[in-house]
Coordinates of C-alpha atoms and ligand atoms in Angstrom, one line a residue:
M25 CA -7.7 -2.5 4.9
P26 CA -9.0 -6.7 4.3
Q27 CA -10.0 -8.7 7.5
S28 CA -7.8 -11.3 7.3
I29 CA -9.8 -14.8 5.2
R30 CA -7.8 -18.1 4.5
L31 CA -5.9 -17.8 0.7
D32 CA -5.2 -20.1 -1.6
P33 CA -1.3 -21.6 -1.2
T34 CA 0.3 -19.0 -4.2
I35 CA 2.9 -18.6 -6.7
L36 CA 3.9 -14.7 -7.0
V37 CA 5.7 -14.5 -10.6
I38 CA 7.4 -11.2 -11.2
F39 CA 8.7 -10.3 -14.9
G40 CA 11.0 -7.7 -14.7
A41 CA 11.4 -8.1 -10.5
G42 CA 15.2 -6.8 -11.2
G43 CA 13.4 -3.5 -12.5
D44 CA 12.6 -0.4 -9.8
L45 CA 8.8 -1.4 -9.9
A46 CA 9.7 -4.2 -8.6
W47 CA 12.5 -3.0 -6.2
R48 CA 10.1 -0.1 -5.2
K49 CA 6.4 -0.5 -4.9
L50 CA 6.3 -4.8 -5.0
I51 CA 8.4 -5.4 -2.7
P52 CA 7.9 -3.7 0.0
A53 CA 3.6 -3.4 -0.6
L54 CA 4.3 -7.7 -0.4
Y55 CA 6.5 -6.8 3.2
N56 CA 3.4 -5.1 4.0
L57 CA 0.9 -8.5 3.9
G58 CA 2.9 -9.9 4.9
L59 CA 3.6 -8.3 8.2
D60 CA -0.2 -7.4 8.5
K61 CA -0.9 -11.5 7.8
L62 CA -2.7 -10.5 4.9
L63 CA -0.4 -12.9 2.7
P64 CA -1.8 -16.7 1.4
E65 CA 0.3 -19.2 4.5
R66 CA 1.9 -20.3 1.8
F67 CA 3.2 -18.1 -0.7
A68 CA 6.4 -18.2 -3.0
I69 CA 7.9 -15.1 -4.9
V70 CA 9.2 -16.0 -8.0
G71 CA 11.8 -13.0 -9.6
V72 CA 12.9 -13.6 -13.3
G73 CA 14.9 -11.4 -14.7
R74 CA 16.9 -11.3 -18.0
R75 CA 20.8 -11.7 -15.9
P76 CA 22.1 -14.0 -14.2
L77 CA 21.5 -13.5 -10.2
P78 CA 22.7 -15.4 -7.5
V79 CA 18.8 -15.8 -4.4
A80 CA 21.1 -14.3 -2.0
D81 CA 21.6 -11.0 -4.4
F82 CA 18.2 -10.5 -5.5
R83 CA 17.4 -11.2 -1.5
V84 CA 20.2 -8.2 -0.8
R85 CA 18.4 -5.6 -3.6
L86 CA 14.6 -6.8 -2.9
R87 CA 16.0 -5.8 1.2
Q88 CA 17.3 -2.4 0.5
G89 CA 14.1 -1.8 -1.2
I90 CA 12.4 -2.0 2.0
E91 CA 14.4 -0.3 3.9
Q92 CA 14.0 2.9 1.3
F93 CA 10.1 2.7 0.4
S94 CA 8.8 0.6 2.3
R95 CA 6.1 2.1 4.8
R96 CA 6.9 0.5 7.7
P97 CA 10.5 -0.6 9.1
L98 CA 12.1 -4.2 9.1
A99 CA 10.6 -4.5 11.9
N100 CA 13.4 -7.5 12.8
E101 CA 16.2 -10.0 11.2
E102 CA 13.9 -12.9 11.8
L103 CA 10.6 -11.9 10.2
W104 CA 12.6 -10.4 6.8
R105 CA 14.1 -14.0 7.0
R106 CA 9.8 -16.0 6.9
F107 CA 9.9 -13.6 4.2
A108 CA 12.9 -13.5 2.0
D109 CA 12.8 -17.7 2.4
N110 CA 9.9 -17.1 0.0
F111 CA 12.3 -15.7 -2.9
C112 CA 13.4 -17.4 -5.8
Y113 CA 15.0 -15.7 -9.0
V114 CA 15.1 -17.1 -12.5
S115 CA 17.4 -15.4 -15.4
E116 CA 15.7 -16.0 -18.9
D117 CA 15.7 -13.8 -22.6
L118 CA 12.2 -13.6 -23.1
A119 CA 13.6 -13.2 -27.1
D120 CA 14.5 -17.0 -27.1
H121 CA 11.6 -18.8 -28.7
A122 CA 13.8 -21.5 -25.8
S123 CA 13.2 -20.0 -23.8
G124 CA 11.0 -21.2 -20.2
E125 CA 12.2 -23.8 -18.8
A126 CA 14.4 -22.4 -15.8
L127 CA 11.0 -21.4 -14.3
A128 CA 8.8 -23.4 -15.5
A129 CA 11.4 -26.6 -13.0
C130 CA 11.0 -24.0 -10.6
L131 CA 7.3 -23.6 -11.0
A132 CA 7.6 -27.6 -10.2
E133 CA 10.1 -27.4 -7.4
I134 CA 7.8 -25.3 -5.6
E135 CA 4.4 -27.5 -6.3
S136 CA 6.3 -30.8 -5.2
A137 CA 7.2 -29.2 -2.5
W138 CA 4.1 -27.9 -0.8
G139 CA 2.5 -31.0 -2.4
H140 CA -0.2 -29.2 -4.9
R141 CA -1.0 -27.3 -7.5
A142 CA -1.3 -23.8 -6.0
N143 CA -2.6 -20.6 -7.7
R144 CA -0.1 -18.6 -9.4
V145 CA 0.3 -14.4 -10.7
Y146 CA 2.6 -13.6 -13.7
Y147 CA 3.2 -9.9 -13.1
L148 CA 4.5 -8.5 -16.1
A149 CA 5.9 -5.0 -14.7
V150 CA 8.1 -5.1 -18.1
P151 CA 8.1 -2.4 -21.0
P152 CA 5.7 -2.6 -23.4
G153 CA 7.2 -4.5 -26.2
V154 CA 8.9 -7.9 -23.7
M155 CA 5.6 -7.9 -22.6
A156 CA 3.9 -9.8 -25.7
P157 CA 6.5 -12.4 -25.7
A158 CA 6.4 -12.9 -21.8
A159 CA 2.1 -13.5 -21.9
A160 CA 3.5 -16.6 -25.2
M161 CA 6.4 -18.0 -23.2
L162 CA 3.3 -18.3 -20.0
Q163 CA 0.8 -20.4 -23.1
R164 CA 3.9 -22.4 -24.4
L165 CA 5.0 -24.0 -21.2
G166 CA 1.3 -24.6 -21.0
V167 CA 2.3 -22.7 -16.9
C168 CA -1.4 -20.4 -17.2
R169 CA -4.2 -22.8 -19.0
D170 CA -6.2 -22.7 -15.2
C171 CA -8.5 -19.4 -16.0
I172 CA -9.5 -19.4 -12.2
H173 CA -6.0 -20.4 -10.4
D174 CA -3.7 -18.5 -12.8
R175 CA -3.7 -14.9 -13.1
L176 CA -2.3 -12.1 -15.6
V177 CA -0.8 -9.0 -14.7
I178 CA 0.2 -6.3 -17.1
E179 CA 1.3 -2.4 -16.4
K180 CA 0.2 0.6 -17.0
P181 CA 0.9 1.8 -20.1
F182 CA -1.3 -0.6 -22.0
G183 CA -0.6 0.3 -25.9
R184 CA 0.2 3.8 -27.5
D185 CA -2.3 4.7 -28.9
L186 CA -5.5 2.4 -29.1
D187 CA -4.8 0.6 -32.3
S188 CA -1.9 -0.9 -30.1
A189 CA -3.9 -1.6 -27.5
R190 CA -6.7 -3.0 -29.2
E191 CA -3.5 -5.3 -30.6
L192 CA -2.2 -6.2 -27.8
N193 CA -6.2 -6.9 -26.0
G194 CA -6.7 -8.8 -29.1
F195 CA -3.3 -10.3 -28.6
L196 CA -3.4 -11.3 -24.9
G197 CA -7.4 -12.2 -25.7
G198 CA -6.3 -15.3 -27.9
L199 CA -4.3 -16.6 -25.7
F200 CA -5.8 -16.3 -21.8
A201 CA -9.5 -16.2 -20.7
E202 CA -10.8 -12.0 -20.3
A203 CA -11.1 -13.3 -16.5
Q204 CA -7.4 -13.5 -15.8
I205 CA -5.8 -11.0 -17.2
Y206 CA -5.8 -7.7 -14.4
R207 CA -4.8 -4.6 -16.0
I208 CA -4.1 -2.1 -13.5
D209 CA -4.3 1.1 -12.9
H210 CA -2.4 2.5 -9.1
Y211 CA -5.0 4.9 -9.7
L212 CA -7.1 2.7 -8.8
G213 CA -5.7 1.2 -5.2
K214 CA -5.4 4.8 -3.7
E215 CA -7.6 4.7 -0.3
T216 CA -9.6 8.1 -2.2
V217 CA -9.9 6.9 -5.0
Q218 CA -12.0 3.9 -3.6
N219 CA -13.5 6.2 -1.6
I220 CA -15.3 7.3 -4.2
L221 CA -17.5 5.4 -4.6
A222 CA -18.1 4.9 -0.9
F223 CA -19.0 8.8 -0.3
R224 CA -21.2 8.7 -3.8
F225 CA -22.6 5.7 -3.6
A226 CA -23.3 5.1 0.5
N227 CA -24.4 8.0 1.4
S228 CA -27.7 9.5 0.5
L229 CA -26.8 12.8 1.6
F230 CA -24.9 13.6 -2.2
E231 CA -26.7 11.8 -4.8
P232 CA -29.3 13.5 -5.3
I233 CA -27.4 16.7 -5.9
W234 CA -24.8 15.2 -7.9
N235 CA -25.9 15.9 -11.3
R236 CA -26.2 18.6 -14.0
R237 CA -29.5 20.3 -11.6
Y238 CA -26.6 21.6 -9.5
I239 CA -23.5 21.0 -10.0
D240 CA -21.7 23.7 -11.7
H241 CA -18.5 22.1 -12.9
V242 CA -15.9 20.0 -12.0
Q243 CA -12.0 19.8 -11.8
I244 CA -9.7 16.9 -11.5
T245 CA -5.8 18.3 -10.8
V246 CA -2.9 15.8 -10.4
A247 CA -0.2 17.8 -10.1
E248 CA 3.2 16.9 -9.3
T249 CA 6.7 18.7 -7.7
V250 CA 8.9 15.7 -9.4
G251 CA 10.0 15.5 -13.0
I252 CA 11.0 12.6 -14.9
G253 CA 14.4 10.9 -13.2
D254 CA 15.6 8.2 -14.4
R255 CA 12.9 7.3 -17.1
G256 CA 13.6 10.0 -19.6
D257 CA 13.7 6.6 -22.9
Y258 CA 10.2 6.3 -21.2
Y259 CA 8.3 9.5 -20.9
D260 CA 10.0 10.7 -23.9
Q261 CA 8.0 8.6 -26.3
A262 CA 4.3 8.7 -24.0
G263 CA 4.2 12.2 -21.9
A264 CA 1.1 13.2 -19.7
L265 CA -1.4 12.5 -21.9
R266 CA -0.5 9.0 -22.2
D267 CA 1.3 8.8 -19.2
M268 CA -1.6 10.1 -16.5
V269 CA -4.3 11.4 -18.8
Q270 CA -6.1 8.6 -20.2
N271 CA -5.0 5.7 -17.4
H272 CA -5.5 7.8 -13.5
L273 CA -7.4 10.8 -14.4
L274 CA -9.9 9.0 -17.1
Q275 CA -10.6 6.9 -14.0
I276 CA -10.6 9.2 -11.4
L277 CA -13.5 10.9 -14.2
C278 CA -15.4 7.7 -14.6
L279 CA -15.8 7.4 -10.1
V280 CA -17.1 10.9 -10.1
A281 CA -19.8 10.1 -12.7
M282 CA -21.0 7.1 -13.2
E283 CA -23.9 6.2 -13.2
P284 CA -24.5 3.9 -9.4
P285 CA -23.8 0.8 -9.9
I286 CA -26.4 -1.8 -9.4
S287 CA -23.9 -4.3 -7.8
F288 CA -20.7 -4.6 -5.9
D289 CA -20.3 -7.1 -8.4
A290 CA -16.4 -6.6 -10.1
D291 CA -18.6 -7.2 -14.3
E292 CA -21.5 -3.9 -13.1
I293 CA -18.7 -1.5 -11.7
R294 CA -16.3 -1.8 -15.3
N295 CA -19.6 -1.5 -17.7
K296 CA -20.8 1.1 -15.6
K297 CA -17.3 3.2 -16.0
V298 CA -17.2 2.4 -19.5
D299 CA -20.5 4.7 -19.8
V300 CA -18.6 7.6 -18.5
L301 CA -16.0 7.0 -21.4
R302 CA -18.3 5.7 -24.2
A303 CA -20.6 8.4 -23.5
I304 CA -17.7 10.7 -22.9
R305 CA -18.5 13.6 -26.2
P306 CA -15.0 13.4 -28.9
L307 CA -13.4 16.3 -30.1
A308 CA -13.9 17.6 -33.3
A309 CA -10.4 18.6 -35.2
G310 CA -11.2 22.0 -35.2
E311 CA -12.4 22.1 -31.2
I312 CA -9.2 21.0 -30.1
H313 CA -7.1 23.8 -29.6
R314 CA -9.2 25.0 -27.0
A315 CA -10.3 22.0 -25.4
A316 CA -7.1 20.4 -25.1
V317 CA -3.9 22.0 -24.2
R318 CA 0.2 20.6 -23.8
G319 CA 2.8 22.3 -22.4
Q320 CA 6.4 22.0 -21.3
Y321 CA 8.2 22.9 -18.9
R322 CA 11.4 24.9 -18.1
K323 CA 14.2 25.1 -15.7
G324 CA 12.8 26.8 -12.9
Q325 CA 12.6 26.5 -9.0
V326 CA 10.6 23.3 -7.2
L327 CA 9.8 23.6 -3.9
G328 CA 12.9 25.7 -3.8
E329 CA 15.2 24.1 -5.0
A330 CA 17.0 25.3 -8.7
V331 CA 15.5 21.8 -11.8
P332 CA 16.6 22.1 -14.7
G333 CA 14.5 22.1 -18.1
Y334 CA 12.7 19.0 -19.1
R335 CA 14.1 18.9 -22.6
Q336 CA 17.7 18.9 -20.4
E337 CA 16.6 15.5 -18.5
R338 CA 19.0 12.8 -19.0
K339 CA 17.7 9.7 -21.7
V340 CA 15.0 13.0 -23.3
S341 CA 16.0 14.7 -27.3
P342 CA 16.8 18.2 -26.3
E343 CA 14.4 19.6 -29.0
S344 CA 11.7 16.9 -27.4
T345 CA 8.2 18.5 -28.2
T346 CA 7.0 15.5 -25.7
E347 CA 4.5 17.0 -22.9
T348 CA 5.0 17.1 -19.6
Y349 CA 2.0 18.9 -18.3
V350 CA -1.6 17.9 -20.2
A351 CA -5.2 20.1 -19.8
L352 CA -8.9 19.6 -21.6
M353 CA -12.1 20.1 -20.7
L354 CA -14.6 17.1 -21.5
H355 CA -17.9 17.2 -21.4
I356 CA -20.4 14.7 -20.9
D357 CA -23.1 13.0 -23.1
N358 CA -25.7 11.8 -20.8
W359 CA -28.6 12.8 -18.9
R360 CA -26.2 13.3 -15.4
W361 CA -24.2 15.8 -17.5
Q362 CA -25.3 17.1 -20.0
G363 CA -23.3 20.9 -20.2
V364 CA -21.2 20.3 -17.5
P365 CA -18.0 21.4 -18.4
F366 CA -15.4 18.2 -16.5
Y367 CA -11.6 19.6 -16.5
L368 CA -8.2 17.9 -15.5
R369 CA -5.2 19.0 -15.5
T370 CA -2.3 17.5 -15.3
G371 CA 1.9 18.2 -15.3
K372 CA 5.4 17.0 -14.2
R373 CA 7.0 20.2 -11.7
L374 CA 4.0 21.7 -10.9
P375 CA 4.7 23.7 -7.6
A376 CA 3.3 20.9 -5.1
K377 CA 1.9 17.1 -5.6
V378 CA -1.9 16.8 -5.2
S379 CA -3.9 15.5 -7.1
E380 CA -7.6 16.7 -5.5
V381 CA -10.9 16.8 -7.3
N382 CA -13.2 19.2 -6.8
I383 CA -16.9 19.5 -7.3
I384 CA -18.1 23.1 -7.7
F385 CA -21.6 23.6 -6.8
R386 CA -24.2 27.0 -8.6
S387 CA -25.0 29.8 -7.7
P388 CA -28.3 30.2 -5.7
P389 CA -30.5 30.5 -7.7
H390 CA -31.6 34.1 -5.7
Q391 CA -30.0 36.5 -4.6
F392 CA -30.7 38.6 -2.3
F393 CA -28.1 39.9 0.6
P394 CA -27.3 43.5 0.2
S395 CA -24.3 44.1 -1.8
A396 CA -21.9 44.5 0.9
A397 CA -22.1 41.5 2.7
V398 CA -21.2 39.5 -0.5
E399 CA -18.5 40.4 -1.4
S400 CA -16.2 36.6 -0.4
W401 CA -18.9 35.0 -1.8
Q402 CA -17.7 31.9 -3.1
Q403 CA -20.2 28.4 -5.0
N404 CA -20.0 25.9 -2.6
R405 CA -17.6 23.6 -2.7
I406 CA -16.5 19.3 -2.5
V407 CA -13.1 19.2 -2.9
I408 CA -12.0 15.4 -3.2
R409 CA -8.8 15.0 -1.4
I410 CA -6.3 12.1 -3.5
Q411 CA -3.2 13.0 -1.9
P412 CA -1.4 14.1 0.3
E413 CA -3.8 14.6 3.2
E414 CA -6.3 12.4 2.1
G415 CA -9.7 13.2 3.0
I416 CA -13.1 15.2 1.6
G417 CA -13.8 18.3 2.4
T418 CA -16.7 20.6 1.9
R419 CA -16.6 24.9 2.0
I420 CA -20.3 26.1 2.5
Q421 CA -20.7 30.1 3.1
V422 CA -21.4 31.1 6.7
K423 CA -22.4 34.6 8.6
Q424 CA -19.8 36.3 10.2
P425 CA -20.1 36.6 13.3
G426 CA -20.2 40.6 13.9
T427 CA -22.6 42.7 14.4
R428 CA -23.3 43.2 10.5
L429 CA -23.7 40.3 7.8
L430 CA -21.7 39.8 6.4
L431 CA -20.6 36.5 4.7
G432 CA -17.4 34.3 4.4
T433 CA -16.5 31.2 3.8
A434 CA -15.9 28.2 5.9
D435 CA -14.9 24.7 4.9
M436 CA -15.8 21.8 7.3
Q437 CA -13.1 19.2 6.8
F438 CA -13.0 14.7 6.5
R439 CA -9.5 14.1 6.8
Y440 CA -8.2 10.4 7.2
R441 CA -5.6 10.4 10.4
E442 CA -7.6 12.8 11.9
A443 CA -10.2 10.0 11.6
F444 CA -9.4 7.2 11.4
K445 CA -6.1 6.4 13.4
A446 CA -4.8 3.5 10.8
P447 CA -2.6 3.8 7.9
A448 CA -3.6 3.4 4.7
P449 CA -2.3 -0.2 2.9
E450 CA 0.2 1.2 0.1
A451 CA -2.2 1.3 -3.8
Y452 CA 0.0 -1.4 -4.3
E453 CA -0.9 -3.6 -1.7
T454 CA -4.5 -3.5 -2.3
L455 CA -3.9 -4.3 -5.8
L456 CA -2.0 -7.2 -5.4
L457 CA -4.6 -8.5 -2.2
D458 CA -6.7 -7.9 -4.6
V459 CA -5.3 -10.3 -7.2
I460 CA -4.0 -12.7 -5.4
R461 CA -7.5 -13.0 -4.1
G462 CA -9.4 -13.7 -7.4
D463 CA -11.0 -10.1 -6.9
A464 CA -11.1 -7.8 -10.1
T465 CA -13.2 -4.8 -9.5
L466 CA -10.0 -2.8 -9.0
F467 CA -9.0 -3.1 -11.9
M468 CA -9.4 -2.8 -15.9
R469 CA -11.6 -4.2 -18.5
A470 CA -9.7 -4.5 -22.8
D471 CA -13.0 -2.3 -23.2
Q472 CA -12.2 -0.4 -20.8
V473 CA -8.5 0.4 -21.8
E474 CA -9.7 0.7 -25.7
S475 CA -12.9 2.7 -24.5
A476 CA -10.0 5.8 -22.2
W477 CA -7.4 5.1 -26.1
Q478 CA -10.8 6.5 -27.6
V479 CA -11.4 9.3 -26.2
V480 CA -7.8 10.8 -26.0
S481 CA -7.0 9.2 -29.5
P482 CA -8.3 12.8 -31.0
I483 CA -5.8 14.6 -29.4
L484 CA -3.0 12.8 -30.1
E485 CA -3.3 12.7 -33.7
A486 CA -4.1 16.5 -33.9
W487 CA -0.8 16.8 -31.6
E488 CA 1.3 14.5 -33.3
A489 CA 0.6 16.5 -36.8
V490 CA 0.9 19.8 -35.9
P491 CA 4.2 19.9 -33.6
P492 CA 3.8 22.8 -30.7
A493 CA 5.3 25.9 -31.6
D494 CA 6.2 27.4 -27.8
F495 CA 7.9 24.5 -26.0
P496 CA 9.8 25.0 -23.4
D497 CA 6.3 26.9 -22.3
Y498 CA 6.4 27.6 -19.1
P499 CA 8.8 27.2 -16.0
A500 CA 9.0 24.4 -13.6
G501 CA 7.3 25.4 -10.1
S502 CA 5.1 27.4 -11.7
W503 CA 1.2 26.1 -12.5
G504 CA 1.5 24.8 -15.9
P505 CA 1.4 27.2 -19.5
E506 CA -0.7 30.8 -20.0
A507 CA -2.8 28.5 -22.8
A508 CA -4.4 26.0 -19.5
E509 CA -5.4 29.3 -17.9
L510 CA -7.6 31.0 -20.7
M511 CA -9.1 27.4 -20.9
P512 CA -11.9 27.2 -18.3
A513 CA -11.9 31.6 -18.2
R514 CA -13.1 31.1 -21.8
Q515 CA -17.0 30.1 -19.9
G516 CA -16.1 32.3 -17.1
H517 CA -14.5 29.3 -14.3
N518 CA -10.7 29.3 -12.7
W519 CA -8.9 26.8 -11.9
L520 CA -8.6 26.1 -8.0
Q521 CA -5.0 26.3 -6.0
P522 CA -5.5 23.7 -4.4
S523 CA -5.6 23.7 -0.3
E524 CA -2.9 23.4 1.3
P525 CA -0.3 22.5 -0.6
E526 CA 1.8 20.3 1.0
E527 CA 5.9 19.3 0.3
E528 CA 6.8 15.6 -0.8
Ligands
LIG22 C1 2.6 6.7 -13.4 C2 3.2 7.8 -14.2 O1 2.3 6.2 -12.9 O2 1.5 7.9 -12.3 C3 4.3 8.7 -13.5 O3 3.9 6.9 -15.1 C4 3.8 8.8 -12.3 O4 4.6 9.6 -14.9 C5 2.8 8.6 -11.1 O5 5.0 10.1 -11.4 C6 2.6 9.4 -10.3 O6 1.7 8.2 -9.9 P1 1.6 8.8 -7.3 O7 1.1 7.7 -7.0 O8 3.1 9.8 -7.4 O9 0.5 10.2 -8.1

């Protein structure tokens, strides 16, 4: 958790304040920051929504969000009252080109009560189609002009392909400075994702072997047991490639594969990540069927419960060809990684919620143990567990106790929960605090987002051109379609089933 430092007075304006994200994630995260006394002394939250809502009702809804989703319970009434006193709510119709008066008046009122201008953070927690009108309104009102003190936070999805991302970047770039724009990928706020940097570059032990000479291949798995809940209208237009791979999985890949930065400067770290994205070998049309697998779940059993198929989910077309599972094999064309396959997979309704990175090392160059001794031999492996049970493990070979020489595998484990007693903050706590402090290291720059779209674009195009003939092709509760197993198998590799999967 960051040290408490004195922060400038700040107004956080949340567009889409009535929506799920504010309710489940943003407000509980802010509440927890408040509990840790990490918010600025002068801090106000202005909710912006389309429908008129008395501020008292707004507060009730946010309180319910904290009660249901906060990692720590509401401590006491006095604390809640102090926190809730900071809330205001204004209703604005963004489709109306003359809108914005209520918001401007609210900002002016808060600042006049404080007696000075505050930092302003505008959080666009709205569907992609509403981002441009919201940004245009801020520009029109002139309330987001200061490059240092006014900031804009944008939730994913950032565009739905390379062209629309470029268009949105171009539009926002015409209104605001790049330094004002904070594009969120909440995976970058997760402790273990950030720890990849520390693990790689704060230890001299691993970096010398972190390359093609020693690493055989890398697997990145982000598996979910959940389906798509009530988000069918969004998800059916997006699919797993846009929803998870273009952002979360590629960001993890960047951290695993990037070169050492020369400083902890936000741009330096982002430059190194962009280098990775630019070095990913574009998939040629002829190899997409071998290097990219998609799937869709049918009904099945997850964690002992019967669940419907994707096409039976709410707000999903019964003939939908949207993928709920993706597996990819990517190569990074640079000195460090030439010839090392990176396998990525993600899916909904898989048997466990688990996100992990497996680094699999090459076999020793010469094997001299008697063959009977090495029957259960395995390649060395480093497992970076992102969730749940965050930590890092190393799998090594050891001699099994006994009079015969028999090798066995043993794991050395570091678990956050055991090593550090303090609970880790939620990703949104870290990210919101960073925006308030003006630190953009964990946010995506325009070129990063576009480079990531460039990686997935050939796949999107190929898949859109030829709809899948065999959907749905994996039962809910399985590890995905058969074709996904074959992909690494062709290179002599297997997906490693995550260790000790746990229930959500
Ligand atoms: C979101 C996706 O970005 O990440 C969701 O839109 C997905 O579909 C979620 O469920 C997963 O996040 P987490 O933090 O639960 O792993």
